Amino acid sequence: MRKKIVAGNWKMNGSRTDAEALLKGIANAEIPSDVEVIVFPPFVYLPLASELLKHSSVKWGGQNLHEGKNGAFTGEVSAPMLTDYGCKYVLVGHSERRSLFHEDLPTVARKFKAAQVGGLIPILCVGETLEERKSGNAENIIQQQLASVIEAVSISAFQNAVVAYEPVWAIGTGLTATPEQAQEMHAFIRKELVQHDAAIANKLSILYGGSVKADNAVGLFTMPDIDGGLVGGASLEVKGFLAICQAAVYDVSPQ
Ligand code: PGA
């Protein structure tokens, strides 16, 4: 049975007060028992997350990591530092990291590896831009993003990882992929991985990300290859985020 996951990527938003209110709201809520709920606050609020979520089933993680363990890398945070604060997951290769911070395919692959070596579960984000989609290159791009990681770590590493399909054109734009468009790409991703190892591919949770909201989550999450969501903007508000977590309960993926 595939794990259903709803993850909230706060990005660089909110103050300490906002973070506290959001974490408390989530910690005190009833979380569906068969959904893994994860929050990704900015690094500086991770101690707060570990304090406020320690008695809840909600997990937390880093939005990024450095590929090394320690050293002269001003401004960076490593996997051991994240696990020190109880992180279980880390986002790797988010499109904002790839485009704004110039993380190329080998860098993303090294970060994926560093996450696992450091005891974290990487959530590997893949996705195409609008231009790439329009020019018919979407599948090629996704294929390359997956292949570079598989080459670096081998398919067996995906036993302990999550993939998030996030079309860049849908992130923060309000333009959600339709459930059918998303399903098509999720099925493609699974098919790519099946070629390497069917058992691993069929057990892998593949999340959809890009303008997921309470009112479109059920439509997306009930598609057969969509196992939950990576939520940006809508994860900054307790009620809406919890409604999205609830939507994952209706997931009808093959068990
Ligand atoms: P969004 O962001 O939900 O605000 O579109 C998703 C993401 O970037 O993970």
PDB file of C-alpha atoms and ligand atoms in Angstrom:
ATOM      1  CA  MET A   1       0.000   0.000   0.000  1.00  0.00           C
ATOM      2  CA  ARG A   2       1.375   3.391  -0.951  1.00  0.00           C
ATOM      3  CA  LYS A   3       1.796   5.977   1.750  1.00  0.00           C
ATOM      4  CA  LYS A   4      -0.468   8.995   1.343  1.00  0.00           C
ATOM      5  CA  ILE A   5       1.410  12.168   2.081  1.00  0.00           C
ATOM      6  CA  VAL A   6       0.488  15.826   2.390  1.00  0.00           C
ATOM      7  CA  ALA A   7       3.474  18.123   2.804  1.00  0.00           C
ATOM      8  CA  GLY A   8       3.397  21.864   3.447  1.00  0.00           C
ATOM      9  CA  ASN A   9       6.278  23.847   1.975  1.00  0.00           C
ATOM     10  CA  TRP A  10       6.225  27.192   3.743  1.00  0.00           C
ATOM     11  CA  LYS A  11       9.082  28.564   1.627  1.00  0.00           C
ATOM     12  CA  MET A  12      10.483  31.848   3.002  1.00  0.00           C
ATOM     13  CA  ASN A  13       7.236  33.012   4.576  1.00  0.00           C
ATOM     14  CA  GLY A  14       6.002  34.105   7.960  1.00  0.00           C
ATOM     15  CA  SER A  15       7.400  35.401  11.207  1.00  0.00           C
ATOM     16  CA  ARG A  16       8.166  33.496  14.394  1.00  0.00           C
ATOM     17  CA  THR A  17       4.678  34.400  15.620  1.00  0.00           C
ATOM     18  CA  ASP A  18       3.108  33.090  12.412  1.00  0.00           C
ATOM     19  CA  ALA A  19       5.170  29.902  12.585  1.00  0.00           C
ATOM     20  CA  GLU A  20       4.134  29.308  16.182  1.00  0.00           C
ATOM     21  CA  ALA A  21       0.444  29.819  15.419  1.00  0.00           C
ATOM     22  CA  LEU A  22       0.595  27.551  12.388  1.00  0.00           C
ATOM     23  CA  LEU A  23       2.479  24.791  14.215  1.00  0.00           C
ATOM     24  CA  LYS A  24       0.154  24.953  17.211  1.00  0.00           C
ATOM     25  CA  GLY A  25      -2.906  24.859  14.977  1.00  0.00           C
ATOM     26  CA  ILE A  26      -1.604  21.765  13.208  1.00  0.00           C
ATOM     27  CA  ALA A  27      -0.372  20.107  16.410  1.00  0.00           C
ATOM     28  CA  ASN A  28      -3.778  20.461  18.047  1.00  0.00           C
ATOM     29  CA  ALA A  29      -5.761  19.249  15.060  1.00  0.00           C
ATOM     30  CA  GLU A  30      -6.980  15.781  14.391  1.00  0.00           C
ATOM     31  CA  ILE A  31      -4.698  14.395  11.709  1.00  0.00           C
ATOM     32  CA  PRO A  32      -6.072  11.529   9.598  1.00  0.00           C
ATOM     33  CA  SER A  33      -4.240   8.448  10.825  1.00  0.00           C
ATOM     34  CA  ASP A  34      -3.473   7.039   7.384  1.00  0.00           C
ATOM     35  CA  VAL A  35      -1.994  10.250   5.978  1.00  0.00           C
ATOM     36  CA  GLU A  36       1.615  11.254   6.616  1.00  0.00           C
ATOM     37  CA  VAL A  37       1.498  15.002   7.200  1.00  0.00           C
ATOM     38  CA  ILE A  38       4.780  16.910   6.953  1.00  0.00           C
ATOM     39  CA  VAL A  39       5.665  20.572   7.318  1.00  0.00           C
ATOM     40  CA  PHE A  40       8.706  22.302   5.862  1.00  0.00           C
ATOM     41  CA  PRO A  41       9.249  25.555   7.760  1.00  0.00           C
ATOM     42  CA  PRO A  42      12.234  27.840   7.140  1.00  0.00           C
ATOM     43  CA  PHE A  43      15.375  26.453   8.860  1.00  0.00           C
ATOM     44  CA  VAL A  44      15.276  28.913  11.748  1.00  0.00           C
ATOM     45  CA  TYR A  45      11.836  27.691  12.805  1.00  0.00           C
ATOM     46  CA  LEU A  46      12.809  23.996  12.879  1.00  0.00           C
ATOM     47  CA  PRO A  47      13.576  24.055  16.632  1.00  0.00           C
ATOM     48  CA  LEU A  48      10.081  25.452  17.140  1.00  0.00           C
ATOM     49  CA  ALA A  49       8.625  22.697  14.953  1.00  0.00           C
ATOM     50  CA  SER A  50      10.468  20.000  16.893  1.00  0.00           C
ATOM     51  CA  GLU A  51       9.204  21.459  20.169  1.00  0.00           C
ATOM     52  CA  LEU A  52       5.582  22.003  19.142  1.00  0.00           C
ATOM     53  CA  LEU A  53       5.082  18.867  17.038  1.00  0.00           C
ATOM     54  CA  LYS A  54       6.874  16.347  19.240  1.00  0.00           C
ATOM     55  CA  HIS A  55       3.630  14.912  20.645  1.00  0.00           C
ATOM     56  CA  SER A  56       1.809  14.945  17.323  1.00  0.00           C
ATOM     57  CA  SER A  57       1.947  12.531  14.385  1.00  0.00           C
ATOM     58  CA  VAL A  58       2.994  15.394  12.104  1.00  0.00           C
ATOM     59  CA  LYS A  59       6.569  15.222  10.806  1.00  0.00           C
ATOM     60  CA  TRP A  60       8.838  18.086   9.767  1.00  0.00           C
ATOM     61  CA  GLY A  61      11.752  18.589   7.461  1.00  0.00           C
ATOM     62  CA  GLY A  62      14.146  20.984   5.747  1.00  0.00           C
ATOM     63  CA  GLN A  63      13.385  22.809   2.512  1.00  0.00           C
ATOM     64  CA  ASN A  64      16.946  22.232   1.327  1.00  0.00           C
ATOM     65  CA  LEU A  65      20.288  20.811   2.451  1.00  0.00           C
ATOM     66  CA  HIS A  66      23.934  21.030   1.518  1.00  0.00           C
ATOM     67  CA  GLU A  67      25.536  17.948   0.063  1.00  0.00           C
ATOM     68  CA  GLY A  68      28.418  17.974   2.564  1.00  0.00           C
ATOM     69  CA  LYS A  69      28.353  17.098   6.257  1.00  0.00           C
ATOM     70  CA  ASN A  70      30.197  20.164   7.476  1.00  0.00           C
ATOM     71  CA  GLY A  71      32.879  22.584   6.361  1.00  0.00           C
ATOM     72  CA  ALA A  72      33.432  26.086   5.067  1.00  0.00           C
ATOM     73  CA  PHE A  73      30.087  26.557   3.338  1.00  0.00           C
ATOM     74  CA  THR A  74      28.774  29.830   4.679  1.00  0.00           C
ATOM     75  CA  GLY A  75      25.015  29.934   4.939  1.00  0.00           C
ATOM     76  CA  GLU A  76      24.460  26.222   4.318  1.00  0.00           C
ATOM     77  CA  VAL A  77      22.794  23.520   6.429  1.00  0.00           C
ATOM     78  CA  SER A  78      23.689  19.817   6.347  1.00  0.00           C
ATOM     79  CA  ALA A  79      21.719  16.609   6.793  1.00  0.00           C
ATOM     80  CA  PRO A  80      23.148  15.900  10.279  1.00  0.00           C
ATOM     81  CA  MET A  81      22.075  19.399  11.364  1.00  0.00           C
ATOM     82  CA  LEU A  82      18.551  18.709  10.156  1.00  0.00           C
ATOM     83  CA  THR A  83      18.348  15.354  11.935  1.00  0.00           C
ATOM     84  CA  ASP A  84      19.658  17.068  15.090  1.00  0.00           C
ATOM     85  CA  TYR A  85      16.350  18.926  15.079  1.00  0.00           C
ATOM     86  CA  GLY A  86      14.272  15.846  14.450  1.00  0.00           C
ATOM     87  CA  CYS A  87      13.760  16.303  10.719  1.00  0.00           C
ATOM     88  CA  LYS A  88      12.633  13.148   8.958  1.00  0.00           C
ATOM     89  CA  TYR A  89      12.328  14.526   5.424  1.00  0.00           C
ATOM     90  CA  VAL A  90      14.034  17.063   3.194  1.00  0.00           C
ATOM     91  CA  LEU A  91      12.990  18.645  -0.102  1.00  0.00           C
ATOM     92  CA  VAL A  92      15.499  18.121  -2.887  1.00  0.00           C
ATOM     93  CA  GLY A  93      15.500  19.795  -6.277  1.00  0.00           C
ATOM     94  CA  HIS A  94      12.537  22.099  -5.784  1.00  0.00           C
ATOM     95  CA  SER A  95      12.107  24.118  -8.969  1.00  0.00           C
ATOM     96  CA  GLU A  96      12.905  27.333  -7.095  1.00  0.00           C
ATOM     97  CA  ARG A  97      16.236  25.807  -6.058  1.00  0.00           C
ATOM     98  CA  ARG A  98      16.887  24.598  -9.602  1.00  0.00           C
ATOM     99  CA  SER A  99      16.042  27.901 -11.281  1.00  0.00           C
ATOM    100  CA  LEU A 100      16.767  30.682  -8.760  1.00  0.00           C
ATOM    101  CA  PHE A 101      19.742  29.017  -7.087  1.00  0.00           C
ATOM    102  CA  HIS A 102      21.118  27.287 -10.178  1.00  0.00           C
ATOM    103  CA  GLU A 103      21.066  23.749  -8.828  1.00  0.00           C
ATOM    104  CA  ASP A 104      21.894  21.550 -11.789  1.00  0.00           C
ATOM    105  CA  LEU A 105      21.106  17.865 -12.253  1.00  0.00           C
ATOM    106  CA  PRO A 106      24.348  16.544 -10.665  1.00  0.00           C
ATOM    107  CA  THR A 107      23.924  18.864  -7.661  1.00  0.00           C
ATOM    108  CA  VAL A 108      20.377  17.661  -7.078  1.00  0.00           C
ATOM    109  CA  ALA A 109      21.550  14.057  -7.335  1.00  0.00           C
ATOM    110  CA  ARG A 110      24.330  14.678  -4.792  1.00  0.00           C
ATOM    111  CA  LYS A 111      21.866  16.312  -2.415  1.00  0.00           C
ATOM    112  CA  PHE A 112      19.498  13.361  -2.753  1.00  0.00           C
ATOM    113  CA  LYS A 113      22.362  11.046  -1.837  1.00  0.00           C
ATOM    114  CA  ALA A 114      23.534  13.234   1.048  1.00  0.00           C
ATOM    115  CA  ALA A 115      20.005  13.273   2.437  1.00  0.00           C
ATOM    116  CA  GLN A 116      19.799   9.486   2.514  1.00  0.00           C
ATOM    117  CA  VAL A 117      23.322   9.017   3.832  1.00  0.00           C
ATOM    118  CA  GLY A 118      22.384  11.454   6.588  1.00  0.00           C
ATOM    119  CA  GLY A 119      19.250   9.513   7.523  1.00  0.00           C
ATOM    120  CA  LEU A 120      16.674  11.754   5.860  1.00  0.00           C
ATOM    121  CA  ILE A 121      13.990  10.809   3.365  1.00  0.00           C
ATOM    122  CA  PRO A 122      14.389  12.992   0.279  1.00  0.00           C
ATOM    123  CA  ILE A 123      11.328  14.315  -1.503  1.00  0.00           C
ATOM    124  CA  LEU A 124      12.681  14.708  -5.021  1.00  0.00           C
ATOM    125  CA  CYS A 125      10.856  17.464  -6.891  1.00  0.00           C
ATOM    126  CA  VAL A 126      10.649  17.246 -10.661  1.00  0.00           C
ATOM    127  CA  GLY A 127       8.717  19.325 -13.150  1.00  0.00           C
ATOM    128  CA  GLU A 128       8.766  21.116 -16.471  1.00  0.00           C
ATOM    129  CA  THR A 129       8.394  24.806 -17.326  1.00  0.00           C
ATOM    130  CA  LEU A 130       5.580  26.108 -19.489  1.00  0.00           C
ATOM    131  CA  GLU A 131       7.965  26.511 -22.428  1.00  0.00           C
ATOM    132  CA  GLU A 132       9.127  22.934 -22.066  1.00  0.00           C
ATOM    133  CA  ARG A 133       5.534  21.726 -21.978  1.00  0.00           C
ATOM    134  CA  LYS A 134       4.518  23.825 -24.979  1.00  0.00           C
ATOM    135  CA  SER A 135       7.431  22.574 -27.019  1.00  0.00           C
ATOM    136  CA  GLY A 136       6.495  18.970 -26.272  1.00  0.00           C
ATOM    137  CA  ASN A 137       9.544  18.406 -24.069  1.00  0.00           C
ATOM    138  CA  ALA A 138       7.872  17.886 -20.702  1.00  0.00           C
ATOM    139  CA  GLU A 139       8.415  14.134 -20.566  1.00  0.00           C
ATOM    140  CA  ASN A 140      12.058  14.454 -21.676  1.00  0.00           C
ATOM    141  CA  ILE A 141      12.753  16.936 -18.918  1.00  0.00           C
ATOM    142  CA  ILE A 142      11.158  14.777 -16.236  1.00  0.00           C
ATOM    143  CA  GLN A 143      12.950  11.738 -17.603  1.00  0.00           C
ATOM    144  CA  GLN A 144      16.317  13.551 -17.320  1.00  0.00           C
ATOM    145  CA  GLN A 145      15.557  14.787 -13.811  1.00  0.00           C
ATOM    146  CA  LEU A 146      14.794  11.228 -12.708  1.00  0.00           C
ATOM    147  CA  ALA A 147      17.604   9.568 -14.649  1.00  0.00           C
ATOM    148  CA  SER A 148      20.332  11.782 -13.182  1.00  0.00           C
ATOM    149  CA  VAL A 149      19.332  10.742  -9.663  1.00  0.00           C
ATOM    150  CA  ILE A 150      18.888   7.061 -10.540  1.00  0.00           C
ATOM    151  CA  GLU A 151      22.344   7.029 -12.132  1.00  0.00           C
ATOM    152  CA  ALA A 152      23.879   8.558  -9.033  1.00  0.00           C
ATOM    153  CA  VAL A 153      22.194   6.461  -6.359  1.00  0.00           C
ATOM    154  CA  SER A 154      20.569   3.496  -8.176  1.00  0.00           C
ATOM    155  CA  ILE A 155      16.887   2.668  -8.219  1.00  0.00           C
ATOM    156  CA  SER A 156      17.052   0.915  -4.848  1.00  0.00           C
ATOM    157  CA  ALA A 157      17.436   4.338  -3.200  1.00  0.00           C
ATOM    158  CA  PHE A 158      13.846   5.076  -4.222  1.00  0.00           C
ATOM    159  CA  GLN A 159      12.670   2.535  -1.658  1.00  0.00           C
ATOM    160  CA  ASN A 160      13.215   5.263   0.850  1.00  0.00           C
ATOM    161  CA  ALA A 161      12.266   8.383  -1.046  1.00  0.00           C
ATOM    162  CA  VAL A 162       9.276  10.308  -2.318  1.00  0.00           C
ATOM    163  CA  VAL A 163       8.858  12.036  -5.675  1.00  0.00           C
ATOM    164  CA  ALA A 164       6.868  15.235  -6.144  1.00  0.00           C
ATOM    165  CA  TYR A 165       5.728  16.205  -9.622  1.00  0.00           C
ATOM    166  CA  GLU A 166       5.472  19.982  -9.671  1.00  0.00           C
ATOM    167  CA  PRO A 167       4.905  21.582 -13.060  1.00  0.00           C
ATOM    168  CA  VAL A 168       6.744  24.903 -12.771  1.00  0.00           C
ATOM    169  CA  TRP A 169       3.891  26.712 -14.544  1.00  0.00           C
ATOM    170  CA  ALA A 170       1.499  25.680 -11.767  1.00  0.00           C
ATOM    171  CA  ILE A 171       3.624  26.745  -8.797  1.00  0.00           C
ATOM    172  CA  GLY A 172       2.295  29.819  -7.049  1.00  0.00           C
ATOM    173  CA  THR A 173       0.365  30.829 -10.148  1.00  0.00           C
ATOM    174  CA  GLY A 174      -3.100  29.572  -9.260  1.00  0.00           C
ATOM    175  CA  LEU A 175      -2.910  27.554 -12.490  1.00  0.00           C
ATOM    176  CA  THR A 176      -3.315  23.988 -11.256  1.00  0.00           C
ATOM    177  CA  ALA A 177      -2.743  21.103 -13.632  1.00  0.00           C
ATOM    178  CA  THR A 178      -6.048  19.366 -14.208  1.00  0.00           C
ATOM    179  CA  PRO A 179      -6.321  16.015 -12.439  1.00  0.00           C
ATOM    180  CA  GLU A 180      -6.024  14.356 -15.869  1.00  0.00           C
ATOM    181  CA  GLN A 181      -2.885  16.321 -16.823  1.00  0.00           C
ATOM    182  CA  ALA A 182      -1.302  15.530 -13.482  1.00  0.00           C
ATOM    183  CA  GLN A 183      -2.303  11.861 -13.628  1.00  0.00           C
ATOM    184  CA  GLU A 184      -0.782  11.564 -17.089  1.00  0.00           C
ATOM    185  CA  MET A 185       2.589  12.778 -15.831  1.00  0.00           C
ATOM    186  CA  HIS A 186       2.428  10.746 -12.623  1.00  0.00           C
ATOM    187  CA  ALA A 187       1.762   7.627 -14.686  1.00  0.00           C
ATOM    188  CA  PHE A 188       4.715   8.554 -16.902  1.00  0.00           C
ATOM    189  CA  ILE A 189       6.980   8.963 -13.862  1.00  0.00           C
ATOM    190  CA  ARG A 190       5.890   5.617 -12.480  1.00  0.00           C
ATOM    191  CA  LYS A 191       6.388   3.955 -15.851  1.00  0.00           C
ATOM    192  CA  GLU A 192       9.919   5.364 -16.079  1.00  0.00           C
ATOM    193  CA  LEU A 193      10.744   3.907 -12.688  1.00  0.00           C
ATOM    194  CA  VAL A 194       9.002   0.595 -13.405  1.00  0.00           C
ATOM    195  CA  GLN A 195      11.586   0.053 -16.134  1.00  0.00           C
ATOM    196  CA  HIS A 196      14.224  -0.034 -13.408  1.00  0.00           C
ATOM    197  CA  ASP A 197      12.284  -1.868 -10.706  1.00  0.00           C
ATOM    198  CA  ALA A 198       8.542  -2.456 -10.794  1.00  0.00           C
ATOM    199  CA  ALA A 199       8.151  -3.296  -7.118  1.00  0.00           C
ATOM    200  CA  ILE A 200       9.924  -0.121  -6.009  1.00  0.00           C
ATOM    201  CA  ALA A 201       8.063   2.027  -8.537  1.00  0.00           C
ATOM    202  CA  ASN A 202       4.690   0.685  -7.524  1.00  0.00           C
ATOM    203  CA  LYS A 203       5.361   1.358  -3.845  1.00  0.00           C
ATOM    204  CA  LEU A 204       6.714   4.864  -4.362  1.00  0.00           C
ATOM    205  CA  SER A 205       4.531   7.783  -3.271  1.00  0.00           C
ATOM    206  CA  ILE A 206       4.327  10.413  -6.002  1.00  0.00           C
ATOM    207  CA  LEU A 207       2.926  13.744  -4.836  1.00  0.00           C
ATOM    208  CA  TYR A 208       1.453  16.481  -6.982  1.00  0.00           C
ATOM    209  CA  GLY A 209       2.442  20.086  -6.326  1.00  0.00           C
ATOM    210  CA  GLY A 210       1.389  23.362  -7.903  1.00  0.00           C
ATOM    211  CA  SER A 211      -1.474  25.488  -6.579  1.00  0.00           C
ATOM    212  CA  VAL A 212      -3.056  22.650  -4.584  1.00  0.00           C
ATOM    213  CA  LYS A 213      -5.931  24.036  -2.537  1.00  0.00           C
ATOM    214  CA  ALA A 214      -8.728  22.657  -0.402  1.00  0.00           C
ATOM    215  CA  ASP A 215     -11.143  22.892  -3.314  1.00  0.00           C
ATOM    216  CA  ASN A 216      -9.045  21.045  -5.904  1.00  0.00           C
ATOM    217  CA  ALA A 217      -7.267  18.525  -3.664  1.00  0.00           C
ATOM    218  CA  VAL A 218      -9.855  15.734  -3.775  1.00  0.00           C
ATOM    219  CA  GLY A 219      -9.980  15.808  -7.591  1.00  0.00           C
ATOM    220  CA  LEU A 220      -6.199  15.471  -7.765  1.00  0.00           C
ATOM    221  CA  PHE A 221      -5.682  13.012  -4.926  1.00  0.00           C
ATOM    222  CA  THR A 222      -8.279  10.556  -6.197  1.00  0.00           C
ATOM    223  CA  MET A 223      -6.325   9.977  -9.404  1.00  0.00           C
ATOM    224  CA  PRO A 224      -4.749   6.512  -9.377  1.00  0.00           C
ATOM    225  CA  ASP A 225      -1.088   7.591  -9.471  1.00  0.00           C
ATOM    226  CA  ILE A 226      -1.350  10.676  -7.267  1.00  0.00           C
ATOM    227  CA  ASP A 227      -0.516   9.815  -3.678  1.00  0.00           C
ATOM    228  CA  GLY A 228      -0.929  13.190  -2.049  1.00  0.00           C
ATOM    229  CA  GLY A 229       0.397  16.698  -2.447  1.00  0.00           C
ATOM    230  CA  LEU A 230       3.224  19.134  -1.882  1.00  0.00           C
ATOM    231  CA  VAL A 231       1.477  22.341  -0.943  1.00  0.00           C
ATOM    232  CA  GLY A 232       2.983  25.825  -0.958  1.00  0.00           C
ATOM    233  CA  GLY A 233       0.744  28.850  -0.472  1.00  0.00           C
ATOM    234  CA  ALA A 234      -2.216  26.922   0.916  1.00  0.00           C
ATOM    235  CA  SER A 235      -0.062  25.358   3.654  1.00  0.00           C
ATOM    236  CA  LEU A 236       0.308  28.746   5.368  1.00  0.00           C
ATOM    237  CA  GLU A 237      -3.201  28.682   6.725  1.00  0.00           C
ATOM    238  CA  VAL A 238      -4.253  26.026   9.254  1.00  0.00           C
ATOM    239  CA  LYS A 239      -7.818  25.401   8.154  1.00  0.00           C
ATOM    240  CA  GLY A 240      -7.066  25.146   4.446  1.00  0.00           C
ATOM    241  CA  PHE A 241      -4.023  22.947   5.022  1.00  0.00           C
ATOM    242  CA  LEU A 242      -5.972  20.570   7.259  1.00  0.00           C
ATOM    243  CA  ALA A 243      -8.721  20.341   4.653  1.00  0.00           C
ATOM    244  CA  ILE A 244      -6.077  19.288   2.119  1.00  0.00           C
ATOM    245  CA  CYS A 245      -4.770  16.659   4.574  1.00  0.00           C
ATOM    246  CA  GLN A 246      -8.318  15.373   4.899  1.00  0.00           C
ATOM    247  CA  ALA A 247      -8.656  15.214   1.110  1.00  0.00           C
ATOM    248  CA  ALA A 248      -5.862  12.630   0.986  1.00  0.00           C
ATOM    249  CA  VAL A 249      -8.058  10.210   2.945  1.00  0.00           C
ATOM    250  CA  TYR A 250     -10.166   9.828  -0.182  1.00  0.00           C
ATOM    251  CA  ASP A 251      -7.185   8.624  -2.172  1.00  0.00           C
ATOM    252  CA  VAL A 252      -8.175   5.522  -4.090  1.00  0.00           C
ATOM    253  CA  SER A 253      -4.758   4.500  -5.428  1.00  0.00           C
ATOM    254  CA  PRO A 254      -4.358   0.760  -5.939  1.00  0.00           C
ATOM    255  CA  GLN A 255      -3.613  -0.758  -2.562  1.00  0.00           C
TER     256      GLN A 255
HETATM  257  P1  PGA B   1       2.120  26.394  -4.482  1.00  0.00           P
HETATM  258  O1  PGA B   1       3.622  25.838  -4.289  1.00  0.00           O
HETATM  259  O2  PGA B   1       1.194  25.403  -3.805  1.00  0.00           O
HETATM  260  O3  PGA B   1       2.116  27.731  -3.804  1.00  0.00           O
HETATM  261  O4  PGA B   1       1.873  26.466  -5.932  1.00  0.00           O
HETATM  262  C1  PGA B   1       3.922  24.471  -4.383  1.00  0.00           C
HETATM  263  C2  PGA B   1       5.399  24.248  -4.189  1.00  0.00           C
HETATM  264  O5  PGA B   1       6.200  25.024  -4.696  1.00  0.00           O
HETATM  265  O6  PGA B   1       5.821  23.275  -3.524  1.00  0.00           O
END
